Each structure stands twice: as C-alpha cells, then as structure tokens.
JSON list of C-alpha atoms in Angstrom, two decimals:
[
{"chain": "Z", "resi": 220, "resn": "MET", "atom": "CA", "xyz": [-23.25, -6.54, 25.20]},
{"chain": "Z", "resi": 221, "resn": "SER", "atom": "CA", "xyz": [-23.26, -6.39, 21.22]},
{"chain": "Z", "resi": 222, "resn": "SER", "atom": "CA", "xyz": [-23.66, -2.52, 19.87]},
{"chain": "Z", "resi": 223, "resn": "TRP", "atom": "CA", "xyz": [-24.88, -4.92, 17.07]},
{"chain": "Z", "resi": 224, "resn": "GLY", "atom": "CA", "xyz": [-28.19, -5.18, 18.51]},
{"chain": "Z", "resi": 225, "resn": "LEU", "atom": "CA", "xyz": [-30.33, -8.79, 19.10]},
{"chain": "Z", "resi": 226, "resn": "ALA", "atom": "CA", "xyz": [-32.21, -8.40, 16.05]},
{"chain": "Z", "resi": 227, "resn": "GLN", "atom": "CA", "xyz": [-30.97, -11.16, 12.52]},
{"chain": "Z", "resi": 228, "resn": "ALA", "atom": "CA", "xyz": [-27.46, -10.59, 11.84]},
{"chain": "Z", "resi": 229, "resn": "PRO", "atom": "CA", "xyz": [-26.91, -7.79, 9.99]},
{"chain": "Z", "resi": 230, "resn": "ARG", "atom": "CA", "xyz": [-24.84, -8.15, 6.40]},
{"chain": "Z", "resi": 231, "resn": "ALA", "atom": "CA", "xyz": [-20.96, -7.34, 6.49]},
{"chain": "Z", "resi": 232, "resn": "LYS", "atom": "CA", "xyz": [-20.84, -3.34, 5.06]},
{"chain": "Z", "resi": 233, "resn": "LYS", "atom": "CA", "xyz": [-18.25, -1.54, 3.50]},
{"chain": "Z", "resi": 234, "resn": "VAL", "atom": "CA", "xyz": [-17.51, 1.88, 4.16]},
{"chain": "Z", "resi": 235, "resn": "THR", "atom": "CA", "xyz": [-15.42, 4.49, 3.26]},
{"chain": "Z", "resi": 236, "resn": "VAL", "atom": "CA", "xyz": [-13.28, 6.91, 6.20]},
{"chain": "Z", "resi": 237, "resn": "TYR", "atom": "CA", "xyz": [-11.95, 10.26, 5.76]},
{"chain": "Z", "resi": 238, "resn": "ARG", "atom": "CA", "xyz": [-9.92, 12.43, 8.28]},
{"chain": "Z", "resi": 239, "resn": "ASN", "atom": "CA", "xyz": [-11.29, 15.67, 9.87]},
{"chain": "Z", "resi": 240, "resn": "GLY", "atom": "CA", "xyz": [-10.35, 18.01, 8.67]},
{"chain": "Z", "resi": 241, "resn": "ASP", "atom": "CA", "xyz": [-8.08, 16.92, 6.06]},
{"chain": "Z", "resi": 242, "resn": "PRO", "atom": "CA", "xyz": [-9.06, 17.69, 2.38]},
{"chain": "Z", "resi": 243, "resn": "PHE", "atom": "CA", "xyz": [-6.28, 16.19, 0.73]},
{"chain": "Z", "resi": 244, "resn": "PHE", "atom": "CA", "xyz": [-6.80, 12.24, 2.53]},
{"chain": "Z", "resi": 245, "resn": "PRO", "atom": "CA", "xyz": [-7.99, 10.06, -0.08]},
{"chain": "Z", "resi": 246, "resn": "GLY", "atom": "CA", "xyz": [-10.27, 7.71, 2.66]},
{"chain": "Z", "resi": 247, "resn": "ARG", "atom": "CA", "xyz": [-10.11, 4.31, 3.50]},
{"chain": "Z", "resi": 248, "resn": "GLN", "atom": "CA", "xyz": [-11.97, 1.19, 3.12]},
{"chain": "Z", "resi": 249, "resn": "LEU", "atom": "CA", "xyz": [-13.46, -0.65, 5.68]},
{"chain": "Z", "resi": 250, "resn": "VAL", "atom": "CA", "xyz": [-16.24, -3.86, 6.05]},
{"chain": "Z", "resi": 251, "resn": "VAL", "atom": "CA", "xyz": [-17.98, -3.96, 9.07]},
{"chain": "Z", "resi": 252, "resn": "SER", "atom": "CA", "xyz": [-19.01, -6.94, 10.26]},
{"chain": "Z", "resi": 253, "resn": "PRO", "atom": "CA", "xyz": [-20.66, -8.91, 13.50]},
{"chain": "Z", "resi": 254, "resn": "ARG", "atom": "CA", "xyz": [-17.79, -11.04, 13.31]},
{"chain": "Z", "resi": 255, "resn": "ARG", "atom": "CA", "xyz": [-15.24, -8.35, 13.00]},
{"chain": "Z", "resi": 256, "resn": "PHE", "atom": "CA", "xyz": [-16.57, -5.64, 15.29]},
{"chain": "Z", "resi": 257, "resn": "LEU", "atom": "CA", "xyz": [-18.79, -6.85, 18.21]},
{"chain": "Z", "resi": 258, "resn": "THR", "atom": "CA", "xyz": [-18.98, -3.69, 19.70]},
{"chain": "Z", "resi": 259, "resn": "PHE", "atom": "CA", "xyz": [-19.19, 0.65, 18.47]},
{"chain": "Z", "resi": 260, "resn": "GLU", "atom": "CA", "xyz": [-15.64, 1.38, 20.57]},
{"chain": "Z", "resi": 261, "resn": "ALA", "atom": "CA", "xyz": [-13.41, -1.69, 17.99]},
{"chain": "Z", "resi": 262, "resn": "LEU", "atom": "CA", "xyz": [-14.91, -0.33, 15.14]},
{"chain": "Z", "resi": 263, "resn": "LEU", "atom": "CA", "xyz": [-13.59, 3.02, 16.08]},
{"chain": "Z", "resi": 264, "resn": "ALA", "atom": "CA", "xyz": [-10.35, 1.17, 17.25]},
{"chain": "Z", "resi": 265, "resn": "GLU", "atom": "CA", "xyz": [-9.82, -0.03, 14.04]},
{"chain": "Z", "resi": 266, "resn": "VAL", "atom": "CA", "xyz": [-10.55, 3.79, 12.76]},
{"chain": "Z", "resi": 267, "resn": "THR", "atom": "CA", "xyz": [-8.15, 5.22, 14.02]},
{"chain": "Z", "resi": 268, "resn": "ALA", "atom": "CA", "xyz": [-5.07, 3.05, 12.52]},
{"chain": "Z", "resi": 269, "resn": "SER", "atom": "CA", "xyz": [-6.80, 3.02, 8.97]},
{"chain": "Z", "resi": 270, "resn": "VAL", "atom": "CA", "xyz": [-6.44, 6.55, 8.79]},
{"chain": "Z", "resi": 271, "resn": "GLY", "atom": "CA", "xyz": [-3.29, 7.10, 10.92]},
{"chain": "Z", "resi": 272, "resn": "ALA", "atom": "CA", "xyz": [-5.32, 9.16, 13.08]},
{"chain": "Z", "resi": 273, "resn": "SER", "atom": "CA", "xyz": [-2.90, 11.70, 15.26]},
{"chain": "Z", "resi": 274, "resn": "VAL", "atom": "CA", "xyz": [-4.92, 10.99, 18.36]},
{"chain": "Z", "resi": 275, "resn": "ALA", "atom": "CA", "xyz": [-8.19, 8.25, 18.91]},
{"chain": "Z", "resi": 276, "resn": "VAL", "atom": "CA", "xyz": [-10.88, 7.94, 17.21]},
{"chain": "Z", "resi": 277, "resn": "ARG", "atom": "CA", "xyz": [-14.30, 9.08, 19.39]},
{"chain": "Z", "resi": 278, "resn": "SER", "atom": "CA", "xyz": [-16.20, 9.75, 16.75]},
{"chain": "Z", "resi": 279, "resn": "LEU", "atom": "CA", "xyz": [-18.03, 9.13, 12.91]},
{"chain": "Z", "resi": 280, "resn": "TYR", "atom": "CA", "xyz": [-19.99, 11.79, 11.25]},
{"chain": "Z", "resi": 281, "resn": "THR", "atom": "CA", "xyz": [-21.65, 11.88, 7.68]},
{"chain": "Z", "resi": 282, "resn": "PRO", "atom": "CA", "xyz": [-19.78, 14.09, 5.65]},
{"chain": "Z", "resi": 283, "resn": "ARG", "atom": "CA", "xyz": [-22.53, 16.41, 4.46]},
{"chain": "Z", "resi": 284, "resn": "HIS", "atom": "CA", "xyz": [-24.74, 17.03, 7.26]},
{"chain": "Z", "resi": 285, "resn": "GLY", "atom": "CA", "xyz": [-22.05, 16.38, 9.85]},
{"chain": "Z", "resi": 286, "resn": "HIS", "atom": "CA", "xyz": [-24.65, 13.53, 12.14]},
{"chain": "Z", "resi": 287, "resn": "ARG", "atom": "CA", "xyz": [-23.17, 11.77, 14.42]},
{"chain": "Z", "resi": 288, "resn": "VAL", "atom": "CA", "xyz": [-23.48, 8.14, 14.48]},
{"chain": "Z", "resi": 289, "resn": "ALA", "atom": "CA", "xyz": [-24.64, 6.98, 16.99]},
{"chain": "Z", "resi": 290, "resn": "ALA", "atom": "CA", "xyz": [-23.79, 2.71, 16.98]},
{"chain": "Z", "resi": 291, "resn": "LEU", "atom": "CA", "xyz": [-22.92, -0.09, 14.42]},
{"chain": "Z", "resi": 292, "resn": "GLY", "atom": "CA", "xyz": [-26.45, -0.37, 13.24]},
{"chain": "Z", "resi": 293, "resn": "ASP", "atom": "CA", "xyz": [-26.66, 3.05, 11.87]},
{"chain": "Z", "resi": 294, "resn": "LEU", "atom": "CA", "xyz": [-23.74, 2.68, 8.96]},
{"chain": "Z", "resi": 295, "resn": "GLN", "atom": "CA", "xyz": [-25.19, 2.21, 6.09]},
{"chain": "Z", "resi": 296, "resn": "ASP", "atom": "CA", "xyz": [-23.81, 0.15, 3.51]},
{"chain": "Z", "resi": 297, "resn": "ARG", "atom": "CA", "xyz": [-21.75, 1.96, 0.79]},
{"chain": "Z", "resi": 298, "resn": "ARG", "atom": "CA", "xyz": [-21.65, 5.02, 2.69]},
{"chain": "Z", "resi": 299, "resn": "GLN", "atom": "CA", "xyz": [-18.50, 7.28, 3.85]},
{"chain": "Z", "resi": 300, "resn": "TYR", "atom": "CA", "xyz": [-17.99, 8.76, 7.17]},
{"chain": "Z", "resi": 301, "resn": "VAL", "atom": "CA", "xyz": [-15.36, 11.67, 8.46]},
{"chain": "Z", "resi": 302, "resn": "ALA", "atom": "CA", "xyz": [-13.68, 10.08, 11.50]},
{"chain": "Z", "resi": 303, "resn": "ALA", "atom": "CA", "xyz": [-13.07, 12.24, 14.33]},
{"chain": "Z", "resi": 304, "resn": "GLY", "atom": "CA", "xyz": [-11.01, 12.73, 17.64]},
{"chain": "Z", "resi": 305, "resn": "PHE", "atom": "CA", "xyz": [-13.13, 15.07, 20.45]},
{"chain": "Z", "resi": 306, "resn": "GLU", "atom": "CA", "xyz": [-12.65, 17.89, 18.33]},
{"chain": "Z", "resi": 307, "resn": "LYS", "atom": "CA", "xyz": [-16.61, 19.30, 16.17]},
{"chain": "Z", "resi": 308, "resn": "PHE", "atom": "CA", "xyz": [-16.52, 18.10, 12.89]},
{"chain": "Z", "resi": 309, "resn": "LYS", "atom": "CA", "xyz": [-15.73, 20.20, 10.65]},
{"chain": "Z", "resi": 310, "resn": "LYS", "atom": "CA", "xyz": [-17.38, 20.41, 6.88]},
{"chain": "Z", "resi": 311, "resn": "LEU", "atom": "CA", "xyz": [-14.62, 20.11, 4.08]},
{"chain": "Z", "resi": 312, "resn": "ASP", "atom": "CA", "xyz": [-15.57, 18.93, 0.68]},
{"chain": "Z", "resi": 313, "resn": "TYR", "atom": "CA", "xyz": [-13.52, 14.88, 2.00]},
{"chain": "Z", "resi": 314, "resn": "PHE", "atom": "CA", "xyz": [-15.35, 13.86, -1.75]},
{"chain": "Z", "resi": 315, "resn": "ARG", "atom": "CA", "xyz": [-12.49, 15.73, -4.20]},
{"chain": "Z", "resi": 316, "resn": "HIS", "atom": "CA", "xyz": [-9.09, 15.47, -1.80]},
{"chain": "Z", "resi": 317, "resn": "GLY", "atom": "CA", "xyz": [-6.75, 17.94, -3.67]},
{"chain": "Z", "resi": 318, "resn": "LYS", "atom": "CA", "xyz": [-9.23, 18.14, -6.23]},
{"chain": "Z", "resi": 319, "resn": "THR", "atom": "CA", "xyz": [-9.30, 14.88, -7.93]},
{"chain": "Z", "resi": 320, "resn": "GLU", "atom": "CA", "xyz": [-11.70, 11.45, -6.40]},
{"chain": "Z", "resi": 321, "resn": "PRO", "atom": "CA", "xyz": [-10.24, 8.66, -5.37]},
{"chain": "Z", "resi": 322, "resn": "CYS", "atom": "CA", "xyz": [-10.16, 6.20, -8.24]},
{"chain": "Z", "resi": 323, "resn": "GLY", "atom": "CA", "xyz": [-13.15, 4.92, -8.76]},
{"chain": "Z", "resi": 324, "resn": "THR", "atom": "CA", "xyz": [-15.10, 6.80, -6.52]},
{"chain": "Z", "resi": 325, "resn": "ARG", "atom": "CA", "xyz": [-18.71, 9.04, -7.07]},
{"chain": "Z", "resi": 326, "resn": "PRO", "atom": "CA", "xyz": [-19.45, 11.73, -4.37]},
{"chain": "Z", "resi": 327, "resn": "SER", "atom": "CA", "xyz": [-22.90, 9.80, -4.48]},
{"chain": "Z", "resi": 328, "resn": "GLU", "atom": "CA", "xyz": [-21.49, 6.33, -3.81]},
{"chain": "Z", "resi": 329, "resn": "GLY", "atom": "CA", "xyz": [-19.50, 4.39, -1.73]},
{"chain": "Z", "resi": 330, "resn": "LEU", "atom": "CA", "xyz": [-15.44, 3.75, -2.64]},
{"chain": "Z", "resi": 331, "resn": "ARG", "atom": "CA", "xyz": [-15.26, 1.24, -5.49]},
{"chain": "Z", "resi": 332, "resn": "VAL", "atom": "CA", "xyz": [-12.58, -0.97, -5.92]},
{"chain": "Z", "resi": 333, "resn": "SER", "atom": "CA", "xyz": [-11.27, -1.59, -9.76]},
{"chain": "Z", "resi": 334, "resn": "PRO", "atom": "CA", "xyz": [-8.87, -2.14, -12.22]},
{"chain": "Z", "resi": 335, "resn": "CYS", "atom": "CA", "xyz": [-7.91, 1.71, -12.77]},
{"chain": "Z", "resi": 336, "resn": "ALA", "atom": "CA", "xyz": [-3.75, 2.30, -14.05]},
{"chain": "Z", "resi": 337, "resn": "CYS", "atom": "CA", "xyz": [-3.29, 3.97, -10.70]},
{"chain": "Z", "resi": 338, "resn": "ILE", "atom": "CA", "xyz": [-0.76, 1.38, -10.06]},
{"chain": "Z", "resi": 339, "resn": "ASP", "atom": "CA", "xyz": [2.86, 2.34, -10.67]},
{"chain": "Z", "resi": 340, "resn": "THR", "atom": "CA", "xyz": [4.18, -0.96, -11.27]},
{"chain": "Z", "resi": 341, "resn": "SER", "atom": "CA", "xyz": [8.21, 0.94, -11.37]},
{"chain": "Z", "resi": 342, "resn": "ASN", "atom": "CA", "xyz": [7.18, 1.83, -7.81]},
{"chain": "Z", "resi": 343, "resn": "ILE", "atom": "CA", "xyz": [6.37, -1.54, -6.60]},
{"chain": "Z", "resi": 344, "resn": "GLY", "atom": "CA", "xyz": [7.98, -1.97, -3.90]},
{"chain": "Z", "resi": 345, "resn": "SER", "atom": "CA", "xyz": [7.82, 1.30, -2.39]},
{"chain": "Z", "resi": 346, "resn": "SER", "atom": "CA", "xyz": [6.24, 2.71, 0.35]},
{"chain": "Z", "resi": 347, "resn": "HIS", "atom": "CA", "xyz": [4.73, 5.38, -1.11]},
{"chain": "Z", "resi": 348, "resn": "ALA", "atom": "CA", "xyz": [3.15, 3.43, -4.25]},
{"chain": "Z", "resi": 349, "resn": "LEU", "atom": "CA", "xyz": [-0.29, 2.35, -3.48]},
{"chain": "Z", "resi": 350, "resn": "GLY", "atom": "CA", "xyz": [-2.51, 0.62, -5.45]},
{"chain": "Z", "resi": 351, "resn": "CYS", "atom": "CA", "xyz": [-6.55, 1.32, -5.89]},
{"chain": "Z", "resi": 352, "resn": "SER", "atom": "CA", "xyz": [-6.95, -2.62, -5.94]},
{"chain": "Z", "resi": 353, "resn": "SER", "atom": "CA", "xyz": [-3.64, -3.98, -3.43]},
{"chain": "Z", "resi": 354, "resn": "CYS", "atom": "CA", "xyz": [-2.44, -3.21, -0.10]},
{"chain": "Z", "resi": 355, "resn": "SER", "atom": "CA", "xyz": [0.68, -2.77, 2.03]},
{"chain": "Z", "resi": 356, "resn": "VAL", "atom": "CA", "xyz": [2.22, -5.41, 3.47]},
{"chain": "Z", "resi": 357, "resn": "PHE", "atom": "CA", "xyz": [5.71, -4.63, 6.47]},
{"chain": "Z", "resi": 358, "resn": "ARG", "atom": "CA", "xyz": [7.98, -7.14, 7.33]},
{"chain": "Z", "resi": 359, "resn": "ASN", "atom": "CA", "xyz": [7.56, -8.28, 11.32]},
{"chain": "Z", "resi": 360, "resn": "GLY", "atom": "CA", "xyz": [10.25, -6.58, 13.48]},
{"chain": "Z", "resi": 361, "resn": "ASP", "atom": "CA", "xyz": [11.46, -4.37, 9.96]},
{"chain": "Z", "resi": 362, "resn": "LEU", "atom": "CA", "xyz": [11.58, -1.16, 10.79]},
{"chain": "Z", "resi": 363, "resn": "LEU", "atom": "CA", "xyz": [14.30, -0.54, 8.01]},
{"chain": "Z", "resi": 364, "resn": "THR", "atom": "CA", "xyz": [12.78, -2.71, 4.57]},
{"chain": "Z", "resi": 365, "resn": "PRO", "atom": "CA", "xyz": [9.42, -0.46, 3.85]},
{"chain": "Z", "resi": 366, "resn": "PRO", "atom": "CA", "xyz": [6.25, -2.24, 2.98]},
{"chain": "Z", "resi": 367, "resn": "PHE", "atom": "CA", "xyz": [5.77, -4.42, -0.36]},
{"chain": "Z", "resi": 368, "resn": "LEU", "atom": "CA", "xyz": [2.62, -4.03, -2.65]},
{"chain": "Z", "resi": 369, "resn": "VAL", "atom": "CA", "xyz": [0.49, -6.66, -2.75]},
{"chain": "Z", "resi": 370, "resn": "PRO", "atom": "CA", "xyz": [-2.39, -7.05, -5.83]},
{"chain": "Z", "resi": 371, "resn": "LEU", "atom": "CA", "xyz": [-6.51, -7.60, -4.37]},
{"chain": "Z", "resi": 372, "resn": "SER", "atom": "CA", "xyz": [-8.98, -9.72, -6.11]},
{"chain": "Z", "resi": 373, "resn": "GLN", "atom": "CA", "xyz": [-6.73, -12.37, -7.57]},
{"chain": "Z", "resi": 374, "resn": "GLY", "atom": "CA", "xyz": [-8.77, -15.36, -6.72]},
{"chain": "Z", "resi": 375, "resn": "ALA", "atom": "CA", "xyz": [-5.72, -16.83, -5.06]},
{"chain": "Z", "resi": 376, "resn": "PRO", "atom": "CA", "xyz": [-6.63, -19.63, -1.91]},
{"chain": "Z", "resi": 377, "resn": "TRP", "atom": "CA", "xyz": [-5.35, -17.98, 1.31]},
{"chain": "Z", "resi": 378, "resn": "ASP", "atom": "CA", "xyz": [-2.59, -20.44, 1.57]},
{"chain": "Z", "resi": 379, "resn": "GLU", "atom": "CA", "xyz": [-0.69, -19.91, -1.82]},
{"chain": "Z", "resi": 380, "resn": "LEU", "atom": "CA", "xyz": [-1.45, -15.80, -0.88]},
{"chain": "Z", "resi": 381, "resn": "LEU", "atom": "CA", "xyz": [0.89, -16.74, 2.71]},
{"chain": "Z", "resi": 382, "resn": "ALA", "atom": "CA", "xyz": [3.15, -18.45, 0.12]},
{"chain": "Z", "resi": 383, "resn": "SER", "atom": "CA", "xyz": [4.05, -15.65, -2.21]},
{"chain": "Z", "resi": 384, "resn": "LEU", "atom": "CA", "xyz": [4.54, -13.42, 0.82]},
{"chain": "Z", "resi": 385, "resn": "SER", "atom": "CA", "xyz": [7.23, -15.82, 2.24]},
{"chain": "Z", "resi": 386, "resn": "GLU", "atom": "CA", "xyz": [9.11, -15.14, -1.10]},
{"chain": "Z", "resi": 387, "resn": "ARG", "atom": "CA", "xyz": [8.69, -11.20, -1.09]},
{"chain": "Z", "resi": 388, "resn": "ALA", "atom": "CA", "xyz": [9.16, -10.65, 3.05]},
{"chain": "Z", "resi": 389, "resn": "THR", "atom": "CA", "xyz": [11.68, -13.25, 3.60]},
{"chain": "Z", "resi": 390, "resn": "LEU", "atom": "CA", "xyz": [12.03, -12.95, 7.13]},
{"chain": "Z", "resi": 391, "resn": "ARG", "atom": "CA", "xyz": [14.46, -14.34, 8.88]},
{"chain": "Z", "resi": 392, "resn": "SER", "atom": "CA", "xyz": [11.60, -17.01, 11.03]},
{"chain": "Z", "resi": 393, "resn": "GLY", "atom": "CA", "xyz": [11.09, -18.51, 7.64]},
{"chain": "Z", "resi": 394, "resn": "THR", "atom": "CA", "xyz": [7.56, -19.14, 6.28]},
{"chain": "Z", "resi": 395, "resn": "VAL", "atom": "CA", "xyz": [4.52, -16.36, 6.08]},
{"chain": "Z", "resi": 396, "resn": "THR", "atom": "CA", "xyz": [2.37, -18.07, 8.53]},
{"chain": "Z", "resi": 397, "resn": "ARG", "atom": "CA", "xyz": [0.00, -15.22, 8.93]},
{"chain": "Z", "resi": 398, "resn": "LEU", "atom": "CA", "xyz": [-0.82, -10.98, 8.09]},
{"chain": "Z", "resi": 399, "resn": "CYS", "atom": "CA", "xyz": [-2.31, -9.20, 10.69]},
{"chain": "Z", "resi": 400, "resn": "ARG", "atom": "CA", "xyz": [-3.78, -5.97, 11.38]},
{"chain": "Z", "resi": 401, "resn": "LEU", "atom": "CA", "xyz": [-1.94, -3.44, 12.47]},
{"chain": "Z", "resi": 402, "resn": "ASP", "atom": "CA", "xyz": [-3.56, -4.58, 15.82]},
{"chain": "Z", "resi": 403, "resn": "GLY", "atom": "CA", "xyz": [-1.89, -7.48, 15.78]},
{"chain": "Z", "resi": 404, "resn": "THR", "atom": "CA", "xyz": [-5.72, -9.17, 14.40]},
{"chain": "Z", "resi": 405, "resn": "PRO", "atom": "CA", "xyz": [-5.34, -11.33, 12.56]},
{"chain": "Z", "resi": 406, "resn": "VAL", "atom": "CA", "xyz": [-6.69, -11.66, 8.73]},
{"chain": "Z", "resi": 407, "resn": "SER", "atom": "CA", "xyz": [-8.54, -15.21, 7.86]},
{"chain": "Z", "resi": 408, "resn": "CYS", "atom": "CA", "xyz": [-8.98, -14.50, 4.31]},
{"chain": "Z", "resi": 409, "resn": "GLU", "atom": "CA", "xyz": [-8.36, -11.77, 1.13]},
{"chain": "Z", "resi": 410, "resn": "GLU", "atom": "CA", "xyz": [-11.62, -10.38, 1.64]},
{"chain": "Z", "resi": 411, "resn": "GLU", "atom": "CA", "xyz": [-10.82, -9.30, 4.62]},
{"chain": "Z", "resi": 412, "resn": "LEU", "atom": "CA", "xyz": [-8.28, -7.28, 2.82]},
{"chain": "Z", "resi": 413, "resn": "LEU", "atom": "CA", "xyz": [-8.81, -3.40, 2.53]},
{"chain": "Z", "resi": 414, "resn": "PRO", "atom": "CA", "xyz": [-7.89, -1.71, -1.04]},
{"chain": "Z", "resi": 415, "resn": "GLY", "atom": "CA", "xyz": [-4.84, 0.99, 0.72]},
{"chain": "Z", "resi": 416, "resn": "GLY", "atom": "CA", "xyz": [-4.86, -0.64, 3.58]},
{"chain": "Z", "resi": 417, "resn": "TYR", "atom": "CA", "xyz": [-1.23, -2.04, 5.73]},
{"chain": "Z", "resi": 418, "resn": "TYR", "atom": "CA", "xyz": [-0.67, -5.43, 6.79]},
{"chain": "Z", "resi": 419, "resn": "VAL", "atom": "CA", "xyz": [2.27, -7.23, 9.19]},
{"chain": "Z", "resi": 420, "resn": "ALA", "atom": "CA", "xyz": [3.22, -10.37, 7.31]},
{"chain": "Z", "resi": 421, "resn": "VAL", "atom": "CA", "xyz": [4.16, -12.46, 10.71]},
{"chain": "Z", "resi": 422, "resn": "GLY", "atom": "CA", "xyz": [6.29, -15.90, 11.21]},
{"chain": "Z", "resi": 423, "resn": "ASN", "atom": "CA", "xyz": [6.70, -18.11, 14.09]},
{"chain": "Z", "resi": 424, "resn": "GLU", "atom": "CA", "xyz": [7.37, -15.28, 15.82]},
{"chain": "Z", "resi": 425, "resn": "GLU", "atom": "CA", "xyz": [4.71, -13.34, 17.92]},
{"chain": "Z", "resi": 426, "resn": "TYR", "atom": "CA", "xyz": [3.70, -10.23, 16.82]},
{"chain": "Z", "resi": 427, "resn": "LYS", "atom": "CA", "xyz": [6.00, -7.51, 17.12]},
{"chain": "Z", "resi": 428, "resn": "GLU", "atom": "CA", "xyz": [3.61, -4.48, 17.50]},
{"chain": "Z", "resi": 429, "resn": "LEU", "atom": "CA", "xyz": [5.90, -0.80, 16.37]},
{"chain": "Z", "resi": 430, "resn": "PRO", "atom": "CA", "xyz": [4.91, 2.16, 14.44]},
{"chain": "Z", "resi": 431, "resn": "TYR", "atom": "CA", "xyz": [5.48, 0.93, 11.11]},
{"chain": "Z", "resi": 432, "resn": "LEU", "atom": "CA", "xyz": [3.01, 3.31, 9.24]},
{"chain": "Z", "resi": 433, "resn": "GLU", "atom": "CA", "xyz": [4.96, 6.08, 11.37]},
{"chain": "Z", "resi": 434, "resn": "LEU", "atom": "CA", "xyz": [8.18, 4.91, 10.56]},
{"chain": "Z", "resi": 435, "resn": "LEU", "atom": "CA", "xyz": [7.68, 3.50, 7.41]},
{"chain": "Z", "resi": 436, "resn": "VAL", "atom": "CA", "xyz": [5.14, 5.73, 5.53]},
{"chain": "Z", "resi": 437, "resn": "PRO", "atom": "CA", "xyz": [6.12, 8.95, 3.77]},
{"chain": "Z", "resi": 438, "resn": "ARG", "atom": "CA", "xyz": [3.02, 11.78, 4.41]},
{"chain": "Z", "resi": 439, "resn": "ASP", "atom": "CA", "xyz": [2.44, 14.38, 1.56]}
]
C-alpha cells in the first residue's frame, strides 16, 4: 500500500535535502508527488542518487532538531531535511554551507530558484559549472564527455526541449527521444527537472546505467 495514505491525494511538495555531516553540501531540491513516489523507500532511493551519497540513504531528519521523518505524509512543503544512512544524525548549520547561502535560499524557507548571477556562461560545457536555474545532462553510455548545462524555466514545449538536447548531445544513435534520471526513470516534462540535478539524454537505444556522476563530476 502506498505510504501516502488513503485520504485525498496530496499535492506535490518541494523539499531540499542535505547530506548528513557535510556542511559544504549546498542541498538538492526534490519535487515529491504521489505520482512519482509511491512509497517512502522509493523516495529514499531517489535521494541517495540526488545527493550523491556514498551509501544508501535510510533516513531523513529535520535539520535543526534531528526529528526523524517516518513517512511521505510527514514531509512538509518547502522545508529542508538531512539525508543519512545508518549513522546518527549530525547537527550542523546546513543552511550556511561554507558560510555561503545557496542562491535564493533563506534559513526559514526552502530552496527557491530565482534568476541570479550564479551561472558562469563561459563554462557552460563544464561539468562543474552548475547554475542555480540549470540542470546537467550526460550523454547515454558516454563516460568520456562531461555533462552540459540546460537552462530551466524557459517555457518551451517538451518536444522542443528534446530537439534542443539532440543538437547539443550529438548522440551516436541520433535524436534524443527521452531524458532519464540517473536510475533510468524517464522524465516526462520540464516541471520534473530539478535545478542542479543530473540527467541522461537517451536516444532510441536502451538506457545505460553507468557511474556518470562518480566519473564525470569532480568533487570539491
């Protein structure tokens, strides 16, 4: 049974997730909806990939008091949480990673995407230049080429976005027919793309599950 419960279908929630014990991690925003996540375990699997955790995420905690989240219904819209494995929650000032706030973020609010000067257009092809309103796209099966940035909130139809990806990705199979998350799950619209997230452009071939993030994105 879905852990959302049998009441009315809840609306999607936007939450920001930090890595337990990492004061320099800027946080990753996730859109949590009943259509995307049927169970709390499915959400934890997505969080593991999104935050680049070295071990599987097994728990989510509130960042200030370390209260453990037990179910999808316990998540609150535009709030922050800390992802942890089996280790204990580590109380840190997650909102001021490296004494710098994420773009458009306040401690009392969730991570909000806003136009700002955090996109370095001179490094638009670099895997390390992540904009506050961009996501990074890998090429399916390519572990030699860094990802490229894709601006979000452009309002273009999905098929036009895929056409633009086809021109930039230059896949061997030709046209980009779908965009997948790192676990291979297809994305169906631009609203599902998360700022700072990582995705894979796929053509007519099957999605190739490879360590794109580990091999192509350098860590600070």
